[in-house]
Tab-separated table of C-alpha atoms in Angstrom:
chain	number	residue	atom	x	y	z
U	1090	UNK	CA	30.434	-8.704	-24.977
U	1091	UNK	CA	32.485	-11.195	-26.922
U	1092	UNK	CA	32.268	-11.828	-30.653
U	1093	UNK	CA	28.822	-13.439	-30.967
U	1094	UNK	CA	27.247	-10.866	-28.673
U	1095	UNK	CA	28.747	-8.025	-30.701
U	1096	UNK	CA	27.568	-9.671	-33.937
U	1097	UNK	CA	24.029	-10.056	-32.596
U	1098	UNK	CA	23.744	-6.468	-31.427
U	1099	UNK	CA	25.406	-4.813	-34.418
U	1100	UNK	CA	23.466	-6.753	-37.063
U	1101	UNK	CA	20.059	-6.835	-35.369
U	1102	UNK	CA	19.859	-3.097	-34.684
U	1103	UNK	CA	20.845	-2.310	-38.264
U	1104	UNK	CA	18.238	-4.691	-39.693
U	1105	UNK	CA	15.507	-2.965	-37.703
U	1106	UNK	CA	16.613	0.445	-38.968
U	1107	UNK	CA	17.027	-0.733	-42.567
U	1108	UNK	CA	13.535	-2.284	-42.691
U	1109	UNK	CA	11.245	0.046	-40.713
U	1110	UNK	CA	8.154	-1.450	-42.414
U	1111	UNK	CA	8.736	-4.732	-40.548
U	1112	UNK	CA	8.187	-5.554	-36.905
U	1113	UNK	CA	11.264	-7.133	-35.389
U	1114	UNK	CA	10.637	-9.369	-32.389
U	1115	UNK	CA	13.740	-9.833	-30.256
U	1116	UNK	CA	13.390	-12.963	-28.129
U	1117	UNK	CA	15.352	-12.983	-24.868
U	1118	UNK	CA	15.616	-15.755	-22.277
U	1119	UNK	CA	15.885	-13.321	-19.345
U	1120	UNK	CA	15.806	-9.627	-18.494
U	1121	UNK	CA	17.464	-7.772	-21.358
U	1122	UNK	CA	19.708	-4.756	-21.694
U	1123	UNK	CA	17.915	-1.682	-23.027
U	1124	UNK	CA	20.783	-1.015	-25.458
U	1125	UNK	CA	19.402	-3.769	-27.704
U	1126	UNK	CA	16.141	-1.866	-28.272
U	1127	UNK	CA	17.162	0.914	-30.636
U	1128	UNK	CA	14.005	1.645	-32.637
U	1129	UNK	CA	10.211	1.689	-32.267
U	1130	UNK	CA	9.691	-1.317	-34.570
U	1131	UNK	CA	11.557	-3.647	-32.176
U	1132	UNK	CA	9.352	-5.624	-29.781
U	1133	UNK	CA	11.362	-7.249	-26.974
U	1134	UNK	CA	9.890	-10.483	-25.615
U	1135	UNK	CA	11.212	-12.548	-22.706
U	1136	UNK	CA	10.643	-16.278	-23.206
U	1137	UNK	CA	11.158	-18.622	-20.271
U	1138	UNK	CA	12.994	-20.540	-18.998
U	1139	UNK	CA	16.371	-18.766	-18.681
U	1140	UNK	CA	18.614	-21.117	-20.646
U	1141	UNK	CA	22.291	-21.444	-19.791
U	1142	UNK	CA	22.478	-25.252	-19.775
U	1143	UNK	CA	22.128	-27.837	-22.587
U	1144	UNK	CA	18.897	-29.288	-21.150
U	1145	UNK	CA	17.388	-25.804	-21.032
U	1146	UNK	CA	18.680	-24.973	-24.513
U	1147	UNK	CA	16.669	-27.894	-25.812
U	1148	UNK	CA	13.530	-26.831	-23.953
U	1149	UNK	CA	13.850	-23.187	-25.008
U	1150	UNK	CA	14.329	-23.866	-28.729
U	1151	UNK	CA	12.050	-26.885	-29.088
U	1152	UNK	CA	9.208	-26.035	-26.665
U	1153	UNK	CA	9.150	-22.386	-25.619
U	1154	UNK	CA	10.221	-20.665	-28.812
U	1155	UNK	CA	7.801	-22.441	-31.220
U	1156	UNK	CA	4.915	-21.390	-28.953
U	1157	UNK	CA	6.201	-17.837	-29.006
U	1158	UNK	CA	6.426	-17.937	-32.804
U	1159	UNK	CA	2.732	-18.842	-32.975
U	1160	UNK	CA	1.701	-16.287	-30.365
U	1161	UNK	CA	3.480	-13.412	-32.095
U	1162	UNK	CA	2.709	-14.610	-35.651
U	1163	UNK	CA	6.380	-14.743	-36.558
U	1164	UNK	CA	7.110	-15.063	-40.289
U	1165	UNK	CA	10.801	-15.963	-40.136
U	1166	UNK	CA	13.352	-16.779	-37.440
U	1167	UNK	CA	16.890	-15.405	-37.783
U	1168	UNK	CA	19.206	-17.122	-35.312
U	1169	UNK	CA	22.498	-15.313	-34.738
U	1170	UNK	CA	24.219	-18.026	-32.696
U	1171	UNK	CA	24.243	-21.462	-34.350
U	1172	UNK	CA	21.013	-22.701	-32.713
U	1173	UNK	CA	17.543	-22.986	-34.210
U	1174	UNK	CA	14.285	-24.858	-33.641
U	1175	UNK	CA	13.849	-28.265	-35.213
U	1176	UNK	CA	10.139	-28.291	-34.377
U	1177	UNK	CA	9.187	-24.809	-35.627
U	1178	UNK	CA	7.416	-24.692	-38.991
U	1179	UNK	CA	8.488	-21.237	-40.164
U	1180	UNK	CA	11.511	-20.440	-42.405
U	1181	UNK	CA	14.765	-20.171	-40.458
U	1182	UNK	CA	18.043	-18.413	-41.255
U	1183	UNK	CA	21.011	-19.677	-39.242
U	1184	UNK	CA	24.358	-17.967	-38.617
U	1185	UNK	CA	27.218	-20.365	-37.860
U	1186	UNK	CA	30.337	-18.727	-36.436
U	1187	UNK	CA	32.651	-21.730	-36.224
U	1188	UNK	CA	32.863	-25.475	-35.617
U	1189	UNK	CA	35.526	-25.251	-32.918
U	1190	UNK	CA	33.969	-28.126	-30.956
U	1191	UNK	CA	34.707	-30.468	-33.873
U	1192	UNK	CA	38.423	-29.631	-33.745
U	1193	UNK	CA	38.986	-28.970	-30.034
U	1194	UNK	CA	36.368	-31.016	-28.149
U	1195	UNK	CA	38.376	-30.902	-24.934
U	1196	UNK	CA	38.237	-27.118	-25.003
U	1197	UNK	CA	34.631	-26.967	-23.784
U	1198	UNK	CA	32.630	-28.770	-21.067
U	1199	UNK	CA	31.722	-32.367	-21.950
U	1200	UNK	CA	27.936	-31.993	-21.937
U	1201	UNK	CA	28.072	-28.792	-23.975
U	1202	UNK	CA	30.274	-30.527	-26.534
U	1203	UNK	CA	27.873	-33.461	-26.758
U	1204	UNK	CA	24.994	-31.073	-27.399
U	1205	UNK	CA	26.877	-29.238	-30.130
U	1206	UNK	CA	28.036	-32.418	-31.842
U	1207	UNK	CA	24.529	-33.883	-31.864
U	1208	UNK	CA	22.430	-30.838	-32.712
U	1209	UNK	CA	24.612	-28.637	-34.923
U	1210	UNK	CA	24.445	-31.044	-37.912
U	1211	UNK	CA	20.660	-31.231	-37.450
U	1212	UNK	CA	20.383	-27.455	-37.266
U	1213	UNK	CA	22.407	-27.043	-40.451
U	1214	UNK	CA	20.231	-29.556	-42.279
U	1215	UNK	CA	17.010	-27.984	-40.979
U	1216	UNK	CA	17.974	-24.378	-41.766
U	1217	UNK	CA	16.455	-22.936	-44.921
U	1218	UNK	CA	19.687	-21.014	-45.403
U	1219	UNK	CA	22.981	-20.649	-43.528
U	1220	UNK	CA	25.261	-17.662	-43.062
U	1221	UNK	CA	28.941	-18.524	-42.503
U	1222	UNK	CA	31.048	-15.652	-41.187
U	1223	UNK	CA	34.134	-16.733	-43.159
U	1224	UNK	CA	35.091	-18.979	-46.049
U	1225	UNK	CA	36.807	-21.235	-43.501
U	1226	UNK	CA	33.544	-21.763	-41.620
U	1227	UNK	CA	31.687	-22.444	-44.864
U	1228	UNK	CA	34.263	-25.069	-45.863
U	1229	UNK	CA	33.996	-26.674	-42.417
U	1230	UNK	CA	30.195	-26.907	-42.607
U	1231	UNK	CA	30.346	-28.520	-46.039
U	1232	UNK	CA	33.103	-30.937	-45.049
U	1233	UNK	CA	31.628	-32.041	-41.719
U	1234	UNK	CA	27.899	-32.062	-42.485
U	1235	UNK	CA	27.694	-32.533	-46.263
U	1236	UNK	CA	25.619	-29.381	-46.747
U	1237	UNK	CA	25.045	-28.129	-50.288
U	1238	UNK	CA	27.328	-25.225	-51.180
U	1239	UNK	CA	24.380	-23.183	-52.519
U	1240	UNK	CA	22.663	-23.304	-49.131
U	1241	UNK	CA	25.503	-21.339	-47.464
U	1242	UNK	CA	26.374	-17.671	-47.939
U	1243	UNK	CA	29.631	-16.239	-46.622
U	1244	UNK	CA	28.879	-12.900	-44.969
U	1245	UNK	CA	31.877	-11.669	-42.942
U	1246	UNK	CA	31.731	-9.847	-39.649
U	1247	UNK	CA	32.211	-6.104	-39.666
U	1248	UNK	CA	33.712	-3.376	-37.554
U	1249	UNK	CA	32.005	-0.319	-36.119
U	1250	UNK	CA	33.139	3.267	-36.412
U	1251	UNK	CA	33.977	3.220	-32.686
U	1252	UNK	CA	37.296	1.623	-33.593
U	1253	UNK	CA	39.456	4.334	-35.156
U	1254	UNK	CA	42.979	5.702	-35.155
U	1255	UNK	CA	43.412	7.630	-31.896
U	1256	UNK	CA	45.177	10.921	-31.387
U	1257	UNK	CA	48.471	11.008	-29.527
U	1258	UNK	CA	46.711	12.704	-26.600
U	1259	UNK	CA	44.127	9.898	-26.430
U	1260	UNK	CA	46.858	7.251	-26.484
U	1261	UNK	CA	48.780	8.993	-23.674
U	1262	UNK	CA	45.592	9.235	-21.592
U	1263	UNK	CA	44.704	5.563	-22.147
U	1264	UNK	CA	48.183	4.326	-21.299
U	1265	UNK	CA	48.200	6.469	-18.170
U	1266	UNK	CA	44.985	4.762	-17.055
U	1267	UNK	CA	45.700	1.151	-17.997
U	1268	UNK	CA	49.421	0.520	-18.581
U	1269	UNK	CA	51.398	2.735	-16.203
U	1270	UNK	CA	52.046	5.123	-19.136
U	1271	UNK	CA	54.000	2.397	-20.955
U	1272	UNK	CA	53.514	0.936	-24.456
U	1273	UNK	CA	51.978	-2.529	-24.564
U	1274	UNK	CA	51.080	-5.567	-26.610
U	1275	UNK	CA	47.420	-6.588	-26.477
U	1276	UNK	CA	45.272	-9.712	-26.513
U	1277	UNK	CA	41.464	-9.390	-26.546
U	1278	UNK	CA	39.070	-12.316	-26.183
U	1279	UNK	CA	37.996	-15.139	-23.931
U	1280	UNK	CA	40.850	-17.071	-22.325
U	1281	UNK	CA	40.700	-20.816	-22.917
U	1282	UNK	CA	42.991	-23.390	-24.584
U	1283	UNK	CA	41.816	-22.951	-28.187
U	1284	UNK	CA	42.623	-19.247	-28.024
U	1285	UNK	CA	46.269	-20.193	-27.332
U	1286	UNK	CA	46.809	-17.365	-24.852
U	1287	UNK	CA	49.577	-19.437	-23.288
U	1288	UNK	CA	51.661	-18.761	-26.427
U	1289	UNK	CA	50.964	-15.063	-25.954
U	1290	UNK	CA	52.299	-15.287	-22.384
U	1291	UNK	CA	55.328	-17.379	-23.352
U	1292	UNK	CA	56.194	-15.060	-26.228
U	1293	UNK	CA	55.913	-11.993	-24.022
U	1294	UNK	CA	58.100	-13.589	-21.355
U	1295	UNK	CA	60.795	-14.377	-23.910
U	1296	UNK	CA	60.463	-10.914	-25.423
U	1297	UNK	CA	61.200	-9.340	-22.027
U	1298	UNK	CA	64.089	-11.728	-21.365
U	1299	UNK	CA	65.696	-11.048	-24.740
U	1300	UNK	CA	64.965	-7.311	-24.860
U	1301	UNK	CA	64.865	-6.099	-21.230
U	1302	UNK	CA	65.478	-2.495	-22.256
U	1303	UNK	CA	62.177	-2.281	-24.128
U	1304	UNK	CA	59.484	-1.038	-21.705
U	1305	UNK	CA	56.456	-2.838	-23.144
U	1306	UNK	CA	53.762	-4.486	-21.039
U	1307	UNK	CA	51.209	-7.119	-22.041
U	1308	UNK	CA	47.491	-6.387	-21.607
U	1309	UNK	CA	45.028	-9.271	-21.653
U	1310	UNK	CA	41.399	-8.207	-21.991
U	1311	UNK	CA	38.960	-11.082	-21.534
U	1312	UNK	CA	37.313	-13.443	-19.104
U	1313	UNK	CA	39.055	-16.450	-17.613
U	1314	UNK	CA	36.780	-18.952	-19.371
U	1315	UNK	CA	37.597	-22.632	-18.773
U	1316	UNK	CA	40.244	-25.356	-18.626
U	1317	UNK	CA	43.065	-22.883	-17.959
U	1318	UNK	CA	45.040	-24.773	-15.322
U	1319	UNK	CA	48.177	-25.007	-17.502
U	1320	UNK	CA	47.952	-21.347	-18.458
U	1321	UNK	CA	47.408	-20.159	-14.886
U	1322	UNK	CA	50.297	-22.271	-13.641
U	1323	UNK	CA	52.576	-20.700	-16.229
U	1324	UNK	CA	51.218	-17.217	-15.570
U	1325	UNK	CA	51.872	-17.515	-11.846
U	1326	UNK	CA	55.465	-18.638	-12.466
U	1327	UNK	CA	56.391	-15.902	-14.958
U	1328	UNK	CA	59.510	-13.881	-14.278
U	1329	UNK	CA	57.788	-10.832	-15.780
U	1330	UNK	CA	54.328	-11.455	-14.393
U	1331	UNK	CA	54.224	-7.915	-12.978
U	1332	UNK	CA	54.406	-6.663	-16.549
U	1333	UNK	CA	51.154	-8.443	-17.439
U	1334	UNK	CA	47.870	-6.607	-16.843
U	1335	UNK	CA	44.726	-8.784	-16.995
U	1336	UNK	CA	41.408	-6.912	-17.353
U	1337	UNK	CA	37.860	-8.323	-17.329
U	1338	UNK	CA	34.421	-6.789	-17.844
U	1339	UNK	CA	35.546	-3.462	-19.249
U	1340	UNK	CA	33.232	-1.009	-20.989
U	1341	UNK	CA	32.919	-0.698	-24.756
U	1342	UNK	CA	34.434	2.777	-24.536
U	1343	UNK	CA	37.459	1.464	-22.645
U	1344	UNK	CA	37.867	-1.408	-25.117
U	1345	UNK	CA	38.083	0.923	-28.099
U	1346	UNK	CA	40.608	3.127	-26.269
U	1347	UNK	CA	42.742	0.168	-25.158
U	1348	UNK	CA	42.684	-1.348	-28.648
U	1349	UNK	CA	43.667	1.884	-30.355
U	1350	UNK	CA	46.523	2.567	-27.918
U	1351	UNK	CA	48.328	-0.765	-28.326
U	1352	UNK	CA	51.682	-1.254	-30.048
U	1353	UNK	CA	50.397	-4.472	-31.627
U	1354	UNK	CA	47.631	-7.015	-31.237
U	1355	UNK	CA	48.745	-10.593	-30.480
U	1356	UNK	CA	46.021	-12.956	-31.700
U	1357	UNK	CA	47.456	-16.461	-31.915
U	1358	UNK	CA	44.316	-18.592	-31.784
U	1359	UNK	CA	44.609	-22.186	-32.970
U	1360	UNK	CA	41.156	-22.102	-34.557
U	1361	UNK	CA	38.663	-19.309	-35.266
U	1362	UNK	CA	35.630	-18.720	-37.367
U	1363	UNK	CA	36.679	-15.114	-37.898
U	1364	UNK	CA	38.622	-13.355	-35.124
U	1365	UNK	CA	36.784	-10.068	-34.579
U	1366	UNK	CA	39.477	-8.409	-32.365
U	1367	UNK	CA	41.844	-8.653	-35.334
U	1368	UNK	CA	39.558	-6.529	-37.488
U	1369	UNK	CA	38.901	-4.072	-34.651
U	1370	UNK	CA	42.641	-3.608	-34.182
U	1371	UNK	CA	43.167	-3.056	-37.902
U	1372	UNK	CA	40.473	-0.391	-37.981
U	1373	UNK	CA	42.290	1.284	-35.058
U	1374	UNK	CA	45.544	1.378	-37.024
U	1375	UNK	CA	47.156	-1.240	-34.772
U	1376	UNK	CA	49.402	-3.868	-36.360
U	1377	UNK	CA	48.245	-7.461	-35.900
U	1378	UNK	CA	50.499	-10.452	-35.238
U	1379	UNK	CA	48.339	-13.487	-35.931
U	1380	UNK	CA	48.185	-17.166	-36.891
U	1381	UNK	CA	48.996	-18.521	-40.316
U	1382	UNK	CA	46.505	-20.722	-42.177
U	1383	UNK	CA	43.539	-19.110	-40.430
U	1384	UNK	CA	40.608	-16.786	-41.181
U	1385	UNK	CA	42.680	-14.079	-39.470
U	1386	UNK	CA	45.323	-14.413	-42.182
U	1387	UNK	CA	42.473	-14.143	-44.705
U	1388	UNK	CA	41.525	-10.793	-43.140
U	1389	UNK	CA	45.002	-9.380	-42.437
U	1390	UNK	CA	46.751	-10.420	-45.665
U	1391	UNK	CA	49.923	-8.294	-46.049
U	1392	UNK	CA	48.936	-5.602	-43.538
U	1393	UNK	CA	50.256	-7.480	-40.481
U	1394	UNK	CA	52.715	-10.181	-39.485
U	1395	UNK	CA	51.698	-13.818	-39.942
U	1396	UNK	CA	53.369	-16.390	-37.677
U	1397	UNK	CA	53.175	-20.042	-36.681
U	1398	UNK	CA	51.121	-19.748	-33.472
U	1399	UNK	CA	53.191	-22.300	-31.521
U	1400	UNK	CA	56.637	-21.087	-32.620
U	1401	UNK	CA	57.569	-18.820	-29.724
U	1402	UNK	CA	60.788	-17.400	-31.159
U	1403	UNK	CA	59.089	-16.549	-34.442
U	1404	UNK	CA	56.437	-14.640	-32.482
U	1405	UNK	CA	59.111	-12.884	-30.392
U	1406	UNK	CA	60.889	-11.761	-33.572
U	1407	UNK	CA	57.636	-10.307	-34.907
U	1408	UNK	CA	57.031	-8.494	-31.609
U	1409	UNK	CA	60.530	-7.018	-31.679
U	1410	UNK	CA	60.127	-5.873	-35.273
U	1411	UNK	CA	56.960	-3.954	-34.463
U	1412	UNK	CA	58.243	-2.587	-31.152
U	1413	UNK	CA	61.612	-1.407	-32.466
U	1414	UNK	CA	61.002	-0.374	-36.081
U	1415	UNK	CA	58.886	2.784	-36.210
U	1416	UNK	CA	59.062	2.905	-40.002
U	1417	UNK	CA	57.703	-0.605	-40.372
U	1418	UNK	CA	54.957	0.013	-37.815
U	1419	UNK	CA	53.852	3.271	-39.441
U	1420	UNK	CA	53.801	1.730	-42.904
U	1421	UNK	CA	51.689	-1.191	-41.717
U	1422	UNK	CA	49.360	1.181	-39.861
U	1423	UNK	CA	48.398	2.909	-43.102
U	1424	UNK	CA	47.847	-0.390	-44.906
U	1425	UNK	CA	45.872	-1.978	-42.093
U	1426	UNK	CA	43.388	0.893	-41.813
U	1427	UNK	CA	42.800	0.817	-45.572
U	1428	UNK	CA	42.295	-2.948	-45.533
U	1429	UNK	CA	39.789	-2.756	-42.650
U	1430	UNK	CA	37.499	-0.551	-44.748
U	1431	UNK	CA	36.532	-3.663	-46.696
U	1432	UNK	CA	34.590	-4.761	-43.624
U	1433	UNK	CA	31.770	-2.887	-41.891
U	1434	UNK	CA	28.680	-3.909	-39.937
U	1435	UNK	CA	26.576	-1.948	-42.439
U	1436	UNK	CA	27.730	-4.320	-45.193
U	1437	UNK	CA	27.082	-7.373	-43.001
U	1438	UNK	CA	23.551	-6.183	-42.232
U	1439	UNK	CA	22.802	-5.241	-45.854
U	1440	UNK	CA	23.753	-8.696	-47.114
U	1441	UNK	CA	21.851	-10.377	-44.269
U	1442	UNK	CA	18.776	-8.241	-44.934
U	1443	UNK	CA	18.842	-9.187	-48.603
U	1444	UNK	CA	18.832	-12.867	-47.617
U	1445	UNK	CA	15.927	-12.385	-45.221
U	1446	UNK	CA	13.937	-10.513	-47.851
U	1447	UNK	CA	14.544	-13.198	-50.446
U	1448	UNK	CA	13.481	-15.911	-47.985
U	1449	UNK	CA	10.295	-14.036	-47.113
U	1450	UNK	CA	9.302	-13.284	-50.685
U	1451	UNK	CA	10.785	-16.258	-52.517
U	1452	UNK	CA	13.212	-14.357	-54.743
U	1453	UNK	CA	16.420	-16.191	-53.854
């Protein structure tokens, strides 16, 4: 799963465990994975139609879901993914992850963008309360949709205990399986223009040209999402293409091992609401090279290297510093693990649960 899927699973299962006196109804639009049902007070319900198209999104949230709310006597709807129901009469808590479509409209399909641009302002106005996953997202919501500051709570994402500092034996085993026993730089996330993976590729290519004696590979973990013609053209023309390993659809267990075995995480996105792989890398003791003036910089602070995401030579210099200076890397490792402890899914769920309780009982 990518960021929103991880958020949904991590927060929802904790809410059900934290509030065993409540019945939690998990609405799905198709057959669901059993891993979402973690306690006896969760009732999974499939609501038709399966919705993976803007027309079906509208039908699901405005027609199907309100009927389901009535049928199951739902008291409050918590939406984890920026949608809600304009026609439902119950209180609604909305999580907004980012407003990327406002800044990079060409980065998503046209009809999807039109849906977001029309309905997201309406959703934010209709919501009884909004959770923003970073201060940047909160500022964006206020600036774009003129929403009252008091209606929005910043509750950051968290990191699970699965992401930890690995032993040397675990790192050797992981590199043997995924990187030909060689050290590597890592990118994790969907691959599309806003994520700026092309700068990751260009920086790695220049790194190998300038420092051919360093054995590092580049691992990309994520799906080939959309509008990647420029990236794929560059990727196919790379001199060091054979040193790039692109993985899709890996298991959670493999992701934690790959993250914890990297030399550094390269996360050079042009716009993010949060940047969950950054936090997961930090918790694994892996130095992060990330974009300045972003929520990632807000998370990393002085525990990683902050760069201009389009300045290739600046990125290459940061890569070389981490790859060649063991003292620097070890020092940052200690700081980055300590910093990551400020974030945990337990804290995210606790703050979210407090909001839900206050909305149900009128104490906010």
